[in-house]
Tab-separated table of C-alpha atoms and ligand atoms in Angstrom:
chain	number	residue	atom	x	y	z
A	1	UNK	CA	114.858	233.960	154.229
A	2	UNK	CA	115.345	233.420	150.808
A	3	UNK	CA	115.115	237.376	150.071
A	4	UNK	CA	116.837	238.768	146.734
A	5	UNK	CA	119.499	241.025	146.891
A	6	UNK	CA	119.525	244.218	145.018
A	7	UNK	CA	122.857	244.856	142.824
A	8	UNK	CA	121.138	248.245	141.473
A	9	UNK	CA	117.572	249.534	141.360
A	10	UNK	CA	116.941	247.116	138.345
A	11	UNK	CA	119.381	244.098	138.946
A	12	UNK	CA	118.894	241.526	141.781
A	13	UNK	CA	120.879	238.099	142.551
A	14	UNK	CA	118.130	235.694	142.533
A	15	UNK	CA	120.828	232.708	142.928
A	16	UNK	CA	121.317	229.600	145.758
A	17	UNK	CA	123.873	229.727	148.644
A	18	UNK	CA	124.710	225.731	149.123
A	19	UNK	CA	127.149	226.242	152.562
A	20	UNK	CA	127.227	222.537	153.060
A	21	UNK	CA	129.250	221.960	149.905
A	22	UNK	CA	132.487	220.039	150.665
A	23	UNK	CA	133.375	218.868	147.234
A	24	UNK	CA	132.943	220.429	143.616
A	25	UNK	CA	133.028	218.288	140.184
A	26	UNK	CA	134.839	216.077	142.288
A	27	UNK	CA	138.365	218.211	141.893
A	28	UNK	CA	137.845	220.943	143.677
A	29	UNK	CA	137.631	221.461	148.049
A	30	UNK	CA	135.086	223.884	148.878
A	31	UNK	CA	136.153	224.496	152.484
A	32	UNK	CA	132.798	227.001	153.383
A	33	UNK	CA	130.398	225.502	150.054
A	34	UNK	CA	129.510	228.048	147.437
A	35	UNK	CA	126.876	230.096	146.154
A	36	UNK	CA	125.118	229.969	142.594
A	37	UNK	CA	124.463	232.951	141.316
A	38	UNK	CA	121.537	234.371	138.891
A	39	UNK	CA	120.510	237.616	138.222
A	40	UNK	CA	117.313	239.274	137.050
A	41	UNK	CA	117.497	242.282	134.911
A	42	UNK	CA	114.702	244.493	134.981
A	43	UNK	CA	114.438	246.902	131.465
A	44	UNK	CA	111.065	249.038	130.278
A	45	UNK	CA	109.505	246.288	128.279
A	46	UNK	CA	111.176	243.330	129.606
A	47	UNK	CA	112.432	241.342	132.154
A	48	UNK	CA	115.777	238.710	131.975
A	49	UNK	CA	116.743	236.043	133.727
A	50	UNK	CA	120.332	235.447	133.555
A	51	UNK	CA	122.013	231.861	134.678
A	52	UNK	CA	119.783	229.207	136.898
A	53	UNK	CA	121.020	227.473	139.466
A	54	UNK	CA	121.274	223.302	140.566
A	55	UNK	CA	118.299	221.217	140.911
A	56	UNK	CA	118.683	220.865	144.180
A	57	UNK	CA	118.383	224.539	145.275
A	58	UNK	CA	115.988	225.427	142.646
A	59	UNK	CA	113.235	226.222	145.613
A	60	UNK	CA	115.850	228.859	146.897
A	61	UNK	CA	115.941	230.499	143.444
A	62	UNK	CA	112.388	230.477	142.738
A	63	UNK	CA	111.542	231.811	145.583
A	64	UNK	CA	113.923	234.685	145.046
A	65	UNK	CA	112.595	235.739	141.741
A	66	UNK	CA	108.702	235.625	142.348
A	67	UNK	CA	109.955	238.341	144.740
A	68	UNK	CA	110.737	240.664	142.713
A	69	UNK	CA	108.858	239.649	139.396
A	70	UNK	CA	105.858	237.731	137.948
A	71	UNK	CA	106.832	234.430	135.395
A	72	UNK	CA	104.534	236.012	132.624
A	73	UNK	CA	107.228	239.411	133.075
A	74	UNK	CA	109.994	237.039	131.955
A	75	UNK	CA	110.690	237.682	128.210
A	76	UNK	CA	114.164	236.571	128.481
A	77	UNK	CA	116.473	233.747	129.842
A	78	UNK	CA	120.456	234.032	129.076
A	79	UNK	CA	122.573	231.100	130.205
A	80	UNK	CA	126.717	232.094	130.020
A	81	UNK	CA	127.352	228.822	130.472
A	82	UNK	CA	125.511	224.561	130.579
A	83	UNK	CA	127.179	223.114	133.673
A	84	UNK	CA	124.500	221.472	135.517
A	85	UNK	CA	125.099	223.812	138.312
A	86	UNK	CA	123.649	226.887	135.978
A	87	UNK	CA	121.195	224.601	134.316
A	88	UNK	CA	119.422	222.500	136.968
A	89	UNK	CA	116.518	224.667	137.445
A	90	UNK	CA	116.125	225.633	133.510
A	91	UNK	CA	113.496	222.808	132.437
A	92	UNK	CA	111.239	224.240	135.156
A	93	UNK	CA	111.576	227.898	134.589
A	94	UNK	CA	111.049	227.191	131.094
A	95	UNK	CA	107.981	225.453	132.117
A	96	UNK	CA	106.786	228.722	134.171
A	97	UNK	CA	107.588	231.137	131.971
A	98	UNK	CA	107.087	229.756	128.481
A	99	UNK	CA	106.759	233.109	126.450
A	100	UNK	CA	110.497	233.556	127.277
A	101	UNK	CA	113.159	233.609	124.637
A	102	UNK	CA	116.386	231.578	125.614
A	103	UNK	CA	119.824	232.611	124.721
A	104	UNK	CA	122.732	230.858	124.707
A	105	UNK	CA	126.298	230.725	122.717
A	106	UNK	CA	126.614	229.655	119.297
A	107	UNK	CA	128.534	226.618	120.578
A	108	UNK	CA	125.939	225.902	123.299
A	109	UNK	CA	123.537	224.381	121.153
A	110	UNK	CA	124.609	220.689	120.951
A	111	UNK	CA	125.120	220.684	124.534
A	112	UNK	CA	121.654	221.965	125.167
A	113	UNK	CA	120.040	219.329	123.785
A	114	UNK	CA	122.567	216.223	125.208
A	115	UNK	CA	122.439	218.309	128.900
A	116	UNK	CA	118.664	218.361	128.771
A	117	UNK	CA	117.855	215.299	126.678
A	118	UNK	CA	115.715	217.418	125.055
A	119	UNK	CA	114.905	218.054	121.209
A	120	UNK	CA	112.014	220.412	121.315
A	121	UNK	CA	113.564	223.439	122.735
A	122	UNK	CA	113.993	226.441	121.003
A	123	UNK	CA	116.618	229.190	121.291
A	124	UNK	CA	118.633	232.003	119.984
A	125	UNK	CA	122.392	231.407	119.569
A	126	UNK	CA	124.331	234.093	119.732
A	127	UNK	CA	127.549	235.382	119.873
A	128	UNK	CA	130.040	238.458	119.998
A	129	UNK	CA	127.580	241.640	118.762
A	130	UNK	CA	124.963	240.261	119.393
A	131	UNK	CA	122.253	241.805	121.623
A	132	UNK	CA	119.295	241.834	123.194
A	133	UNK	CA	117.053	244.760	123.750
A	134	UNK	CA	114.526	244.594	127.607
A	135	UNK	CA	113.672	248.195	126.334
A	136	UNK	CA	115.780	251.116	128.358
A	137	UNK	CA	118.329	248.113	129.176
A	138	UNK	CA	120.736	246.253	126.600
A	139	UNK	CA	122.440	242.713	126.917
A	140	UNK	CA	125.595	242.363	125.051
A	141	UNK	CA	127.098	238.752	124.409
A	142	UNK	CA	130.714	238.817	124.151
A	143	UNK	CA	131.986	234.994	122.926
A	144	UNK	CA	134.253	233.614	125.155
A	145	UNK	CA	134.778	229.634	124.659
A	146	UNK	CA	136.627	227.479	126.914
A	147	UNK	CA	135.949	229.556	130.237
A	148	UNK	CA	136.305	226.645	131.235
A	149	UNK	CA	133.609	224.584	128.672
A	150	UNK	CA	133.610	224.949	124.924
A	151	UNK	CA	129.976	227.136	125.302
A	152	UNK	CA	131.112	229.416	127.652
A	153	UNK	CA	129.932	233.559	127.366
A	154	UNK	CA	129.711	236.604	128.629
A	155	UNK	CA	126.869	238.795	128.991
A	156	UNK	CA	127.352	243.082	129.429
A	157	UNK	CA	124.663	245.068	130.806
A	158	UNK	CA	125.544	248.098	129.118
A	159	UNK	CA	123.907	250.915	130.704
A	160	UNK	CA	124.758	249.572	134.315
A	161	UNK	CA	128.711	248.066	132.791
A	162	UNK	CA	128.041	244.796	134.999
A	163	UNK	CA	129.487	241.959	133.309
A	164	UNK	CA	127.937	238.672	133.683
A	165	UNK	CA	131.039	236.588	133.375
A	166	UNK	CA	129.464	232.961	133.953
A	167	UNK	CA	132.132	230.582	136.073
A	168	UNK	CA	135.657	233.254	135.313
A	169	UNK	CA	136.253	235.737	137.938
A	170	UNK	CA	133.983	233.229	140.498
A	171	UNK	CA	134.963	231.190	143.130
A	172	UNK	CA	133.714	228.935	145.810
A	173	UNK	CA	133.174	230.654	148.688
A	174	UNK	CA	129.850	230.924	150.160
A	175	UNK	CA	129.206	233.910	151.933
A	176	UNK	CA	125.653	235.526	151.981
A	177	UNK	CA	127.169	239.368	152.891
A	178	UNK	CA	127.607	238.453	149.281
A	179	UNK	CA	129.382	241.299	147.860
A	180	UNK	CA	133.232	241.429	148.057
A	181	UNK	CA	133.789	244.603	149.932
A	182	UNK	CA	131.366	242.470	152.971
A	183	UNK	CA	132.302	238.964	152.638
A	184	UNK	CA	134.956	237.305	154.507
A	185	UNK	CA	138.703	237.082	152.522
A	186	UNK	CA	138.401	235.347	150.080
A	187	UNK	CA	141.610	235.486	147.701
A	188	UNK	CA	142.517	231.550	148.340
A	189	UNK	CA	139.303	230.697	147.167
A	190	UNK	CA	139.650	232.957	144.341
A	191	UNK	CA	143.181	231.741	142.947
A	192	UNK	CA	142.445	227.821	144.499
A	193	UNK	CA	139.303	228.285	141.269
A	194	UNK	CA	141.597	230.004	138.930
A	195	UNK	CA	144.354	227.119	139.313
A	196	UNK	CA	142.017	224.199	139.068
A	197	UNK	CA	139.358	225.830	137.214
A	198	UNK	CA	140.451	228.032	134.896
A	199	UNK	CA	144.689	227.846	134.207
A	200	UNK	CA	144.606	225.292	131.650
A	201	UNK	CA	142.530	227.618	129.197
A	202	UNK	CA	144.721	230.788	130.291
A	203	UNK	CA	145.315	231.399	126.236
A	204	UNK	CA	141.510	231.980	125.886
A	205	UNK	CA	141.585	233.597	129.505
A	206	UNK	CA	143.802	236.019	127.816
A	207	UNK	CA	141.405	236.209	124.173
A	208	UNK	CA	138.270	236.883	127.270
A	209	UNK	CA	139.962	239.695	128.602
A	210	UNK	CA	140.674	241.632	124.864
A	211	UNK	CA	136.807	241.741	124.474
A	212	UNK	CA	136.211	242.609	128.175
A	213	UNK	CA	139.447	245.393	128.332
A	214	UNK	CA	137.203	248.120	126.113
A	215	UNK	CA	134.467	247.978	128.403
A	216	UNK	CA	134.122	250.309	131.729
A	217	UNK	CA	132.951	248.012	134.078
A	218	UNK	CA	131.838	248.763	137.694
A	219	UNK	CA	130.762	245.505	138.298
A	220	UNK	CA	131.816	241.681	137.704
A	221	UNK	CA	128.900	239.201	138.640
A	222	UNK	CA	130.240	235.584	138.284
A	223	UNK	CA	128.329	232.578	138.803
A	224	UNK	CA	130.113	231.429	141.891
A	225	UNK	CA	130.828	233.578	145.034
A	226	UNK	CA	131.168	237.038	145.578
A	227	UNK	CA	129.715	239.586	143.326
A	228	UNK	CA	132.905	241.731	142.619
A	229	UNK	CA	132.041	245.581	142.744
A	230	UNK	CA	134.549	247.076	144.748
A	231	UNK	CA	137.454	247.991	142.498
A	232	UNK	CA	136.393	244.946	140.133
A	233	UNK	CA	139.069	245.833	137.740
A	234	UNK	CA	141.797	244.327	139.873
A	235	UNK	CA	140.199	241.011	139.278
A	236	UNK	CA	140.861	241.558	135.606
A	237	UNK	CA	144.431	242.552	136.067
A	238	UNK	CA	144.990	239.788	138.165
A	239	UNK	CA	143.334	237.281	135.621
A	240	UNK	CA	146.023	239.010	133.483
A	241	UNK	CA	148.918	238.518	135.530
A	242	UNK	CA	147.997	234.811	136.155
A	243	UNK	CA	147.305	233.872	132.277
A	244	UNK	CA	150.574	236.236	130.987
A	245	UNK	CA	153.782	234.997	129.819
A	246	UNK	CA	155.573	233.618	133.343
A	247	UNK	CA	158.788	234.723	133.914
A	248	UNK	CA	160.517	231.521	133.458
A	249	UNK	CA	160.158	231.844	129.465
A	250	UNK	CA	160.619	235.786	129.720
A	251	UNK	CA	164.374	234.804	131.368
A	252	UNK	CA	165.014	231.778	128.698
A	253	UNK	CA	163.856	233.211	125.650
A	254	UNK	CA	164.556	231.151	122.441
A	255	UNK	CA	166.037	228.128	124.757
A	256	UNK	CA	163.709	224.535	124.334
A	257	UNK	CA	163.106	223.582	128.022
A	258	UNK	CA	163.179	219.775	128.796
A	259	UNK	CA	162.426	218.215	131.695
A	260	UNK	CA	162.944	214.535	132.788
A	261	UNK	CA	161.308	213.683	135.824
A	262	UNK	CA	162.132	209.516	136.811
A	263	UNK	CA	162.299	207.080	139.698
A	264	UNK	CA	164.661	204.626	140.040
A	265	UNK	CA	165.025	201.553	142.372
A	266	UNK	CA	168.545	200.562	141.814
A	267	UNK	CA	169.870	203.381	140.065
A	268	UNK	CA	169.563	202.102	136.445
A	269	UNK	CA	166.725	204.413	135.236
A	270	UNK	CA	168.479	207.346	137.325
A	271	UNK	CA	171.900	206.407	134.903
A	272	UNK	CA	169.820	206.451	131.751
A	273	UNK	CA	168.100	209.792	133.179
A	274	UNK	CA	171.569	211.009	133.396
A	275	UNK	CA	172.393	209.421	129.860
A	276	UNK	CA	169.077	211.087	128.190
A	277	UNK	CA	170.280	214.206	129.653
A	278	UNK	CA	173.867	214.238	128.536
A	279	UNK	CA	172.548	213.685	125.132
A	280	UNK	CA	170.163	216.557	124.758
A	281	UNK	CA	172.110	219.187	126.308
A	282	UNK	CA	174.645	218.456	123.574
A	283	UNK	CA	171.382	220.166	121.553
A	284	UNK	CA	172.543	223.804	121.012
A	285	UNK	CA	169.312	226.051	122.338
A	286	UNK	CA	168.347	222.803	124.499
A	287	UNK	CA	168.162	223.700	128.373
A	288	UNK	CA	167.293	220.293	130.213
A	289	UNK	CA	166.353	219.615	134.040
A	290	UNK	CA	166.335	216.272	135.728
A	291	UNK	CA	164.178	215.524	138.797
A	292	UNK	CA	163.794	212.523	140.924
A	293	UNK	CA	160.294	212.132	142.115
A	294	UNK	CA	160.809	210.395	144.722
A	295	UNK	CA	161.757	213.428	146.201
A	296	UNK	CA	159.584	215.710	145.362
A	297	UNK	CA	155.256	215.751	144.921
A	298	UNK	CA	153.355	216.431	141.995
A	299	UNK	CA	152.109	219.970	142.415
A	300	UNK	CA	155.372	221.518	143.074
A	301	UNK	CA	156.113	220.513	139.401
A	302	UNK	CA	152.993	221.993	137.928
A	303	UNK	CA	154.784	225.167	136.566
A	304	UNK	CA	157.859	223.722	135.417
A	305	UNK	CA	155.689	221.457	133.415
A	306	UNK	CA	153.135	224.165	131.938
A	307	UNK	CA	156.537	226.160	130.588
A	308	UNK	CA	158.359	222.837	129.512
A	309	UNK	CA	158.590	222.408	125.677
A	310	UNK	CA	159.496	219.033	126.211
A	311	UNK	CA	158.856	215.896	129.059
A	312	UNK	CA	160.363	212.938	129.487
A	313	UNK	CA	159.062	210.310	132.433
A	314	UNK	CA	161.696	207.195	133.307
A	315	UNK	CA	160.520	204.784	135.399
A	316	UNK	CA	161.297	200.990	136.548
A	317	UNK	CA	158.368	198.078	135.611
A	318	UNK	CA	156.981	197.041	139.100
A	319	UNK	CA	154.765	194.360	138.885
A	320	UNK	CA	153.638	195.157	135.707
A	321	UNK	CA	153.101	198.875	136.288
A	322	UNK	CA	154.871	202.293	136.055
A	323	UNK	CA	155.548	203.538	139.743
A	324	UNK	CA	152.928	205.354	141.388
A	325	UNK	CA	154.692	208.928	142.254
A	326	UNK	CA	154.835	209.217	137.993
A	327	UNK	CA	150.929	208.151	137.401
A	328	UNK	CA	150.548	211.023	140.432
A	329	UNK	CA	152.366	213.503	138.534
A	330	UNK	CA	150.685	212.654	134.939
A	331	UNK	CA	147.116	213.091	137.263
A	332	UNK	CA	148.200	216.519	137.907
A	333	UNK	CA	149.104	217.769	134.185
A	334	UNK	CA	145.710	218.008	133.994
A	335	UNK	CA	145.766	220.924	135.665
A	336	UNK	CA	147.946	222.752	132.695
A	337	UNK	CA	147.361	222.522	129.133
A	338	UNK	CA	149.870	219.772	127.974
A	339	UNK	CA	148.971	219.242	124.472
A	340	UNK	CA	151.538	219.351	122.028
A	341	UNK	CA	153.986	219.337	124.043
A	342	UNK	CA	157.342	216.770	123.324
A	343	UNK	CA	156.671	213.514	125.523
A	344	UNK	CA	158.222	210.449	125.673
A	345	UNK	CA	159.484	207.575	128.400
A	346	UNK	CA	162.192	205.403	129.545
A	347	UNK	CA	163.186	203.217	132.026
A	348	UNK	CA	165.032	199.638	133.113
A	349	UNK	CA	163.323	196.143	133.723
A	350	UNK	CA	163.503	193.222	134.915
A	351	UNK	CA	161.469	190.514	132.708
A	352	UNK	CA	158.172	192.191	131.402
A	353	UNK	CA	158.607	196.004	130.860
A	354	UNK	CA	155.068	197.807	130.524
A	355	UNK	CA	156.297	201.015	132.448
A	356	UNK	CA	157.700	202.953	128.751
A	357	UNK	CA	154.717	201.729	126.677
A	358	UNK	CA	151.907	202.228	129.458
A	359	UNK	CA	153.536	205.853	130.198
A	360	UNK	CA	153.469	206.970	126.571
A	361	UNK	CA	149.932	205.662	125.880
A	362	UNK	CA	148.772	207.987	128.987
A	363	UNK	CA	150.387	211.042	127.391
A	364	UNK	CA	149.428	210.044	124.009
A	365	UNK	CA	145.959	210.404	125.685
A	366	UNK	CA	146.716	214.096	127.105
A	367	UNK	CA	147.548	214.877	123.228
A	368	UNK	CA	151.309	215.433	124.454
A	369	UNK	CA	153.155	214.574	121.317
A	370	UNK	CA	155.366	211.214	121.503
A	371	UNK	CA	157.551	210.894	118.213
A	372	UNK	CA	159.786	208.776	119.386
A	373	UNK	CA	159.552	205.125	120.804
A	374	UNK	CA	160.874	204.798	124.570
A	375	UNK	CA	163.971	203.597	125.329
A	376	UNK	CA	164.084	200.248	127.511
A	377	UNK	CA	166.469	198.616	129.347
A	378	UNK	CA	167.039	194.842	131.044
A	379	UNK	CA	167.895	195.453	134.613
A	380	UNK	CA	171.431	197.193	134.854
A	381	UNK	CA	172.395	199.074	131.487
A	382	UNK	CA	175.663	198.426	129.810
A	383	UNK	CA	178.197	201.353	128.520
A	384	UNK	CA	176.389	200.249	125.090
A	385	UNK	CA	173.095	200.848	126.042
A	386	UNK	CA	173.785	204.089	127.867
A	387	UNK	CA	175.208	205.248	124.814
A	388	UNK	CA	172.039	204.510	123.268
A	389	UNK	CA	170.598	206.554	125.869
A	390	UNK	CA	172.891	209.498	124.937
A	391	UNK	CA	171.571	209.120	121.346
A	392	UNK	CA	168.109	208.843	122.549
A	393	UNK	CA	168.801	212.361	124.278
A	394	UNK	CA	170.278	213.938	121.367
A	395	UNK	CA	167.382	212.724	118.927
A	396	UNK	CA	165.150	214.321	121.731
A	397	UNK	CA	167.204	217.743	121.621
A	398	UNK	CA	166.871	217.480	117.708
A	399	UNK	CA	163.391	217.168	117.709
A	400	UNK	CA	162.748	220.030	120.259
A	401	UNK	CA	164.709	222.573	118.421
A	402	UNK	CA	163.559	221.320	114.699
A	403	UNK	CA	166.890	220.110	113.776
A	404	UNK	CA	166.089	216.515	113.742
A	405	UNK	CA	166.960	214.987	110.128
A	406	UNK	CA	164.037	214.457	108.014
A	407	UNK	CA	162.682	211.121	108.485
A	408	UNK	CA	163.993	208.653	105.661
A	409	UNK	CA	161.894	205.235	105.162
A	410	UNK	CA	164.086	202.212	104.560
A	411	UNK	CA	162.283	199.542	102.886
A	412	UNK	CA	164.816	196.334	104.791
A	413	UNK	CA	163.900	198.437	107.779
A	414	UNK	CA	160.063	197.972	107.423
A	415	UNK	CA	160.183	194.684	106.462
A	416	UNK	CA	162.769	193.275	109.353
A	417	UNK	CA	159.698	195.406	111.774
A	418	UNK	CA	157.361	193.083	110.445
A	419	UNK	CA	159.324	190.167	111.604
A	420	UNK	CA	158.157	187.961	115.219
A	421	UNK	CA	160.017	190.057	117.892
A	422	UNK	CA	163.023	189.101	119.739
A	423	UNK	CA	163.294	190.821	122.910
A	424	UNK	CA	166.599	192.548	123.272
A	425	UNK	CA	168.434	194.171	125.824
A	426	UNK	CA	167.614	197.708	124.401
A	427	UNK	CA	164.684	198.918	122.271
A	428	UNK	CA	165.704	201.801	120.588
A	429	UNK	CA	163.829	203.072	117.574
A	430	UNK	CA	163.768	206.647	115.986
A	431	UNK	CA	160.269	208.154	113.665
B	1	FEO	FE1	129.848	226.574	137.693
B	1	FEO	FE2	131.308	225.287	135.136
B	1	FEO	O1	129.951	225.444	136.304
């Protein structure tokens, strides 16, 4: 009960296995709960404690280390990352073992003190280089931010090559064989964390692993799940494989990728899809895709989006609202990193017309980029007005490909913008 388990002769897991887990950070399913790990590291003149666990199992974790050491032994306490789910049981270790030195990442230090709500602690920030001698055993910090917060690190035992990698390479999956050549199989839990956990940082996934490549590792001890020591390497390659360049942009290289995704309820936003689309593709280098959500479900679109230079979301006004399948699939880009991509909306209505306005706000708020206003429509659209559309679709192309005319102010413009507004069939307005 509550015994430590030995990685070598001077490295135990002193973490928490929470099996009744059902839910994590909200987002995540965790089918068979999940384990939070810490490690002790045992060196000639001193001992480290490396991650904590959640409040609520910190009697599992203190139990674990006064098996194998005393408090007064403690001379240092690394934390890779602040989630509460590392951090719960720091105040009191802290507490027991107040001699110890705390390290943490350069950009941990605000956190610290807003996670804690506490200004008297003190610390050494550190980052890539950085070390810290227990005697015959060295910590190295390697900086790696955004794995999946901004403090995020890495710690590298070096004469042992175990890498402490915090949350990347973990998973939920709560198994107390606890070692990945013992423990059940566990590869949907492994790529079920990468996808929600870890995909929308893949650039810095990819910076982690140019720091971590140089080093020979023969083990990977994460903060969640199994500690990886049998052929731990392929974890890193598959890391790799997941963060790379997909093959979608390998096969279009140079081509701007747009996508409209829409809903219609009479057909009018689907003709102005089809009118936005027309327009673009007239775009040399512009390769556009159209796809009717009410036919298809968020997640399958999760890919298309992440490669997508460009998105464009149509949708009718009903009662007051865009329709649901399109606030669905906005929900889900936050599972890729949309920012900066080309965004904007569309769609027909029948007397009040939120949908465009409500749609760009949201991806205004994802820090998509919207530089043009959405085109709008009263109920059915006239040739006129899909011609607008067509226009719209070509300005789109233009911007996507950088070939849009520099914007030129007209002073009779600006003023007539300033005047009361009278609703028109079509708003149509360019940067
Ligand atoms: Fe396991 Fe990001 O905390």
């Amino acid at each position: 009960m509550n015994k430590p388990v030995w990685l070598s002769e001077r490295v135990q897991w002193i973490g928490a296995f929470d099996p009744d887990m059902r839910s994590f950070d909200v987002i995540l399913k965790t089918p068979n709960g999940t384990t939070y790990n810490a490690y002790l590291v045992r060196g000639s003149e001193g001992v480290a404690v490396i991650d904590t666990v959640k409040a609520e199992c910190a009697d599992q974790f203190f139990a674990r280390l006064e098996a194998v050491c005393t408090y007064a032994e403690i001379t240092t306490i690394v934390l890779n990352h602040l989630e509460p789910d590392h951090t719960g049981a720091l105040p009191e270790l802290m507490r027991r073992a107040p001699q110890a030195r705390l390290y943490i990442s350069q950009s941990a230090q605000l956190m610290l003190k807003a996670l804690l709500n506490r200004r008297d602690l003190d610390f050494t920030a550190v980052s890539t280089g950085d070390n810290v001698s227990l005697g015959d055993r060295n910590l190295r910090f390697l900086h790696t931010p955004y794995l999946h917060w901004p403090d995020t690190q890495c710690t590298y035992l070096e004469e042992e090559c175990i890498l402490f990698s915090g949350d990347v390479f973990g998973c939920h999956f709560c198994d107390e064989r606890l070692f990945n050549d013992k423990v059940g199989d566990f590869r949907f839990a492994f790529e079920y964390y990468y996808a929600r956990i870890m995909r929308p940082f893949r650039e810095h996934v990819m910076k982690a692993l140019t720091l971590i490549d140089p080093l020979p590792i023969n083990m990977i001890a994460p903060t969640h799940g199994p500690i990886l020591r049998d052929q731990p390497t392929r974890y890193l390659q598959r890391y790799r494989e997941l963060s790379g360049q997909r093959l979608h942009k390998e096969l279009n290289a140079g081509e701007k990728t747009l996508i409209i995704f829409y809903i219609s309820a009479y057909g009018s936003t689907t003709r102005m899809a089809q009118a936005i689309r027309d327009g673009a593709e007239q775009v040399a280098g512009v390769r556009v895709s159209l796809y009717d959500m009410e036919g298809g479900d968020a997640d399958l679109f999760i890919d298309l989006v992440e490669d997508a230079d460009g998105i464009l979301i149509g949708s009718p006004t009903i009662n007051g609202d865009a329709a649901k399948p399109l606030w669905d699939l906005l929900s889900a880009f936050s599972m890729v990193n949309v920012r900066g991509k080309l965004a904007g909306a569309f769609g027909s209505y029948g007397w009040s017309g939120e949908a465009v306005q409500m749609l760009e706000g949201r991806m205004r708020g994802l820090k998509m980029r919207v530089p043009l206003d959405g085109v709008r429509v009263k109920l059915i659209p006239s040739a006129e007005e899909l011609e607008l559309c067509v226009q719209h679709g070509r300005t789109v192309g233009e911007h996507l490909t950088g070939s849009n005319a520099p914007r030129v102010i007209d002073m009779a413009d600006l003023l007539a913008s300033r005047q009361p507004e009278v609703e028109s069939n079509a708003t149509l307005t360019r940067e």
